[in-house]
Short mmCIF file of C-alpha atoms in Angstrom, two decimals:
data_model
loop_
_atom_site.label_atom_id
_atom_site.label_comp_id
_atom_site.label_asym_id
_atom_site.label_seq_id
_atom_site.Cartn_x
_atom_site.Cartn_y
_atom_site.Cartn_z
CA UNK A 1144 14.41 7.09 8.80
CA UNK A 1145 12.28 3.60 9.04
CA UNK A 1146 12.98 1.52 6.26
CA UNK A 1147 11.94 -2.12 4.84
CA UNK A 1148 13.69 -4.12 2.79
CA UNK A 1149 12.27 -6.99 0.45
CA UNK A 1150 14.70 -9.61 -0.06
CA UNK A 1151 13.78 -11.07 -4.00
CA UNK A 1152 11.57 -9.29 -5.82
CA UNK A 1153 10.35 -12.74 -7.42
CA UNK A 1154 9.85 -15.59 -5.93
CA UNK A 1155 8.96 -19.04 -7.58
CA UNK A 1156 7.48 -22.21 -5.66
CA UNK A 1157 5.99 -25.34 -6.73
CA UNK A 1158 2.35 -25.92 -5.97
CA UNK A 1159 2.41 -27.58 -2.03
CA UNK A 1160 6.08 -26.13 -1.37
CA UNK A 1161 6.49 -23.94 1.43
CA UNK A 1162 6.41 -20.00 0.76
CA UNK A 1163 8.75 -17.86 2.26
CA UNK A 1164 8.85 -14.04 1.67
CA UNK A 1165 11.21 -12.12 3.37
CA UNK A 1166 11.19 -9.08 4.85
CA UNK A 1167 13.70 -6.76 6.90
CA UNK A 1168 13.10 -3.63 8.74
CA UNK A 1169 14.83 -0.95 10.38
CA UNK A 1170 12.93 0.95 12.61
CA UNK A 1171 14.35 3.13 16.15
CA UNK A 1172 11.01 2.57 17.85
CA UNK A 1173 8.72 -0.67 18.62
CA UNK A 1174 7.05 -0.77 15.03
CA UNK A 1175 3.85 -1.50 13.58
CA UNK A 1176 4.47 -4.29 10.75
CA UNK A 1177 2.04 -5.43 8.10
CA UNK A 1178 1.68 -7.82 4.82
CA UNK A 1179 -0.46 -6.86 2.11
CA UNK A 1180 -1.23 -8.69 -1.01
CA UNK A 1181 -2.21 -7.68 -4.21
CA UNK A 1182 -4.16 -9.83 -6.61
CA UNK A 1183 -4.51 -9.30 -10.58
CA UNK A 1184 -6.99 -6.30 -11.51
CA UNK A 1185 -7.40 -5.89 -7.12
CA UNK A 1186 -6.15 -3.86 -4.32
CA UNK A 1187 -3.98 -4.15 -1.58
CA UNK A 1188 -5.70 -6.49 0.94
CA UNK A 1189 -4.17 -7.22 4.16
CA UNK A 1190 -3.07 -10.60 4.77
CA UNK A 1191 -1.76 -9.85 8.58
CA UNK A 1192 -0.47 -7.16 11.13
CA UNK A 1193 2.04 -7.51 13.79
CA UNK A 1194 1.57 -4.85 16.66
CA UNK A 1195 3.42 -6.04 19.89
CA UNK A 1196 1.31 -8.59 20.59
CA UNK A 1197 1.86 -12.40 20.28
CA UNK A 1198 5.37 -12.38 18.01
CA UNK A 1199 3.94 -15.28 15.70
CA UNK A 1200 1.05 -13.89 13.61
CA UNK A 1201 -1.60 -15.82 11.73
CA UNK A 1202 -3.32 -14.44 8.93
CA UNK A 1203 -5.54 -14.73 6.10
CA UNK A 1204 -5.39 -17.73 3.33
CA UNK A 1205 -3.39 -19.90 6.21
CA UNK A 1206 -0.33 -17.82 5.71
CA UNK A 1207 1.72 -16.59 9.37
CA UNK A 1208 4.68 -14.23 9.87
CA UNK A 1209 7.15 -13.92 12.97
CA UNK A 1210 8.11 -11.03 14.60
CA UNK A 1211 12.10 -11.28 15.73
CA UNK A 1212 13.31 -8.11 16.74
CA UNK A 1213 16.66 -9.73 17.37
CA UNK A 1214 17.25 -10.18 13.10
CA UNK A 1215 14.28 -6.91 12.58
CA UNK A 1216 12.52 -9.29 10.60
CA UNK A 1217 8.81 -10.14 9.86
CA UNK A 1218 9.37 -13.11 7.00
CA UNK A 1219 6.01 -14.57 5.51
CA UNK A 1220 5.00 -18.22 5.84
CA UNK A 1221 2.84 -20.62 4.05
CA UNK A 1222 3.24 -24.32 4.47
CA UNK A 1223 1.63 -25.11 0.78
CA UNK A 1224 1.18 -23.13 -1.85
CA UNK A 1225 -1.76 -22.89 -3.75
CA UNK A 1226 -2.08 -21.76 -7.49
CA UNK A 1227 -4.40 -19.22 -6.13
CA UNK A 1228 -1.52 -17.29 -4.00
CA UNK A 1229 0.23 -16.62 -7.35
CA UNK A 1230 -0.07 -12.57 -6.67
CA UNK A 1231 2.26 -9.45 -4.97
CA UNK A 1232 3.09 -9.27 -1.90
CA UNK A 1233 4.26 -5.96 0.39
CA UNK A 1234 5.52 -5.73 3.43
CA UNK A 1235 5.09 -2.54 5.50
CA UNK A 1236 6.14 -0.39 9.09
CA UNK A 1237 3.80 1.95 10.21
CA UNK A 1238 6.02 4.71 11.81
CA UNK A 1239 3.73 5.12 14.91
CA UNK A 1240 0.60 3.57 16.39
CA UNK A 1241 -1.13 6.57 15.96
CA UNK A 1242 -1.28 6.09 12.61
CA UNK A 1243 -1.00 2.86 10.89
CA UNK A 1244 -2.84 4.12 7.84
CA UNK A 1245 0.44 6.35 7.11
CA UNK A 1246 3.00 2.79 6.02
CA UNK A 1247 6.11 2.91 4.63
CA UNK A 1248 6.31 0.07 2.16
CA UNK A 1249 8.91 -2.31 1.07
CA UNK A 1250 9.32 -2.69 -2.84
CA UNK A 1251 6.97 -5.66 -3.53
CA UNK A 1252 7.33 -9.53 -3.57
CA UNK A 1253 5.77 -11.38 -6.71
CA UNK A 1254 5.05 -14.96 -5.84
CA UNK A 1255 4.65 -16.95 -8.48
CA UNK A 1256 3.14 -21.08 -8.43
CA UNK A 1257 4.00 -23.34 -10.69
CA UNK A 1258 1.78 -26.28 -10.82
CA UNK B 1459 -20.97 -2.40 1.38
CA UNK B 1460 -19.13 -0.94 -1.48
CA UNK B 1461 -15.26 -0.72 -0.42
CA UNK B 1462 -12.69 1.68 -1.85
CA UNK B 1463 -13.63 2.94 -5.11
CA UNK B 1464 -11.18 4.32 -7.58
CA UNK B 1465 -11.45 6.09 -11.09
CA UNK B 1466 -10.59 5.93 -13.79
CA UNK B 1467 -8.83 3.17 -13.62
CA UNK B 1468 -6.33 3.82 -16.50
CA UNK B 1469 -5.48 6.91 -18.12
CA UNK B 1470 -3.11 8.33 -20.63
CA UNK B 1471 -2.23 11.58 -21.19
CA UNK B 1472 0.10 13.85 -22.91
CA UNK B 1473 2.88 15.02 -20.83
CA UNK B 1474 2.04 18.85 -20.09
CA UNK B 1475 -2.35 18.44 -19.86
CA UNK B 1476 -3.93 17.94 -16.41
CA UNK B 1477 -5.27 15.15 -14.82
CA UNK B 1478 -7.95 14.49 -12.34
CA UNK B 1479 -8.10 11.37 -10.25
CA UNK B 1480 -10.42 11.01 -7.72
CA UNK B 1481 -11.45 8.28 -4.88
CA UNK B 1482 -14.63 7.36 -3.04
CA UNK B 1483 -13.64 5.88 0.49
CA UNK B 1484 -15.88 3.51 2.49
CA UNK B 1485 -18.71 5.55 3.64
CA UNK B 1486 -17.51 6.52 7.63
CA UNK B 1487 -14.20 6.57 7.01
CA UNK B 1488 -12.92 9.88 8.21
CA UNK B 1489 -9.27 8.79 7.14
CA UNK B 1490 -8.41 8.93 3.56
CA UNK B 1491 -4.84 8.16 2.45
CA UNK B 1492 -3.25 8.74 -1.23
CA UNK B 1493 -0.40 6.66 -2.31
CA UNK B 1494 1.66 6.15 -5.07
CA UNK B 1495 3.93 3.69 -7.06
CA UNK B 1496 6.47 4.36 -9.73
CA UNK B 1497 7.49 1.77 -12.44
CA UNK B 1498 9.57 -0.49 -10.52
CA UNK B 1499 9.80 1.19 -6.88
CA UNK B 1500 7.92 1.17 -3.52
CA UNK B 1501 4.83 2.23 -2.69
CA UNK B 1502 5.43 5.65 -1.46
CA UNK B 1503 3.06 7.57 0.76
CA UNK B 1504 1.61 10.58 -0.55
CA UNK B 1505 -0.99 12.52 1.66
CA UNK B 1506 -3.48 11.81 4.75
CA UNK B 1507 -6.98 13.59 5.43
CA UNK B 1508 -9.07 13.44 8.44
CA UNK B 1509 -12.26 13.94 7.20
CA UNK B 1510 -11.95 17.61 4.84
CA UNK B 1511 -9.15 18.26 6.40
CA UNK B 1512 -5.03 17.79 5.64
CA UNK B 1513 -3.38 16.05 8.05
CA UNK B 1514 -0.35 15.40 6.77
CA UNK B 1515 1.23 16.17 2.94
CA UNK B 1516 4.66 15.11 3.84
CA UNK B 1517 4.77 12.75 0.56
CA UNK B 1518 3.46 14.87 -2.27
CA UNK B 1519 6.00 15.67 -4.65
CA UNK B 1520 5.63 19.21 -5.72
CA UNK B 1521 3.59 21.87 -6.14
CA UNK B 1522 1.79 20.12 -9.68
CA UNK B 1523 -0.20 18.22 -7.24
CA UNK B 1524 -3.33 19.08 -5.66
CA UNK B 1525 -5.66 16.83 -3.33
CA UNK B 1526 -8.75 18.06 -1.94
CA UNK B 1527 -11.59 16.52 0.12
CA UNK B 1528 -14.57 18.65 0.02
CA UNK B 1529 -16.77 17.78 2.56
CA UNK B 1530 -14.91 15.09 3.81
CA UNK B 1531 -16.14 12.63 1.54
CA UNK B 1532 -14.53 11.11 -1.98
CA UNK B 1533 -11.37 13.10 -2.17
CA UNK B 1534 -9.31 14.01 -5.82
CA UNK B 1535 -5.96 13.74 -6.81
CA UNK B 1536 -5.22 16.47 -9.35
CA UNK B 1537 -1.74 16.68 -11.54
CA UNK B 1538 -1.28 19.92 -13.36
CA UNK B 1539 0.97 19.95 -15.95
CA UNK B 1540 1.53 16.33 -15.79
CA UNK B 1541 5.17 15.30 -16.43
CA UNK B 1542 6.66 12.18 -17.43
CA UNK B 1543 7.60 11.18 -14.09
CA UNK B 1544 4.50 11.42 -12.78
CA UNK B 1545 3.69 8.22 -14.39
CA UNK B 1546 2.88 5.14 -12.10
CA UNK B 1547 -0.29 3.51 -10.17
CA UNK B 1548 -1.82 5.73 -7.55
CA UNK B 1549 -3.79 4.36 -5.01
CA UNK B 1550 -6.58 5.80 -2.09
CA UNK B 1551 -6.95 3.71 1.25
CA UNK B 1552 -9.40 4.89 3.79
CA UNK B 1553 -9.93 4.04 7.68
CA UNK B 1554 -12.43 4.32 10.24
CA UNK B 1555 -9.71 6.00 12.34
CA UNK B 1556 -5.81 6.60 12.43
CA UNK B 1557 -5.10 2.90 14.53
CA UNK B 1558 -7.07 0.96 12.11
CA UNK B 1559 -6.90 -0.79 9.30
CA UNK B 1560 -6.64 0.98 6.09
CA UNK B 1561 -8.77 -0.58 3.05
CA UNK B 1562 -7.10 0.24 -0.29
CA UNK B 1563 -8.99 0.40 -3.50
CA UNK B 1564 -7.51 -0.95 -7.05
CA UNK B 1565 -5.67 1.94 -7.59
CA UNK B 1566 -5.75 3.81 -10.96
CA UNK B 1567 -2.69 3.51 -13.62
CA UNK B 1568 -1.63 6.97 -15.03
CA UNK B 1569 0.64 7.18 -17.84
CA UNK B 1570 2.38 10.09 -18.95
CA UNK B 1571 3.61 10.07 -22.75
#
C-alpha cells in the first residue's frame, strides 16, 4: 500500500531562513505527488504537483519541490520565509493518474515564522 | 465564482444523535470527494462521486455513515448514531474531472461528546 511520510510535524524558521519540509513516499508505481497548504479558518489549497514531468517543481508563494525517485522524496523549498507562510502543510500521492482527486495524505507539517 | 462550500462549519453533538453535513462543490464539477481527519492523524480519504453517482466508498468507516449526491450536485455526509470516534474535521473537494485538480473547501469540525 502507497504511503507518505512527514518527517517533523513542526517546523520553526526565522523570518528570511530557508524552509524545508520533508516528505517521503513509498509508492510501487510512477506516482502522482502534491503539496497542499492550509491557512487559519481556510482550506487545503495547492501549493504544487509533481506528475512526471520536469523533476524540479515551482509553485505558488515562490516555494519549489524536487522529485528524486532515487531517496522517494518530494521535500518542500522556500528560500525566505515570510510571516505570512506561518500555516500547515500536507504532502500527498495520488495512487493513479486516473484519479488524482482520490490522495493519500501524509500527517501534516506546521510551519511556524518567527519574526 | 464561489469555490467549495462547506456547512456548518462546527458542530457538537452528543455521542448517540445524528448528524448531517453537507457540501456544495464548484458548480461543473462532476467529481466530489469526502475526506476526513482525526485529532492528530492524516487526512484519510473517505468517498468519491462522479456526478450522483458512487464511485468509490473504499474509505468510509462503517455502516453509521451515509453520503448521498442527489442530482449530482451539493452532496451530504450523514453520521447516524454518532460515536466518539467519529470526532475530527471533515472535508469535501470537488474536480472538473478525475486528472484534475481537486479544490477543497474549509472543512467542517465535528465533535462528538
Amino acid at each position: 500500500a502507497q504511503s507518505v511520510t512527514q518527517l517533523g510535524s513542526h517546523v520553526s524558521v526565522s523570518e528570511g531562513a530557508l524552509v524545508l519540509l520533508r516528505c517521503n513516499y513509498s509508492s510501487s508505481v510512477p506516482p502522482y505527488l502534491f503539496w497542499y497548504v492550509q491557512y487559519p479558518n481556510q482550506g487545503l489549497q495547492l501549493l504544487l504537483k509533481y506528475t512526471s514531468a520536469a523533476t524540479l517543481v515551482k509553485g505558488i508563494n515562490g516555494f519549489e519541490a524536487e522529485f528524486k525517485k532515487s531517496e522517494t522524496s518530494f521535500h518542500l523549498t522556500k528560500p525566505s520565509a515570510h510571516m505570512s507562510d506561518a500555516a500547515e502543510y500536507f504532502c500527498a500521492v495520488s495512487p493513479t493518474s486516473s484519479n488524482t482527486g482520490k490522495l493519500i495524505f501524509g500527517q501534516g507539517t506546521t510551519l511556524q515564522v518567527k519574526p | 465564482e464561489a469555490g467549495v462550500t462547506q456547512f456548518p462549519s462546527h458542530s457538537v453533538i452528543e455521542k448517540g444523535q445524528t448528524v448531517t453535513l453537507r457540501c456544495d462543490p464548484i458548480s461543473g464539477h462532476d467529481n466530489l470527494y469526502w475526506y476526513r481527519r482525526v485529532m492528530g492523524k492524516e487526512i484519510k480519504f473517505l468517498l468519491h462521486f462522479v456526478k450522483e453517482s458512487k464511485q468509490d466508498e473504499s474509505g468510509m468507516p462503517n455502516n453509521r455513515f451515509l453520503a448521498e449526491r442527489t442530482g449530482g450536485t451539493y452532496s451530504t455526509l450523514k453520521v447516524q448514531p454518532a460515536e466518539l470516534e467519529d470526532s475530527g474535521v471533515y472535508f469535501c473537494a470537488s474536480a472538473t474531472g478525475m486528472n484534475t485538480e481537486a479544490f477543497f473547501g474549509q472543512g467542517t469540525r465535528l465533535t462528538v461528546v
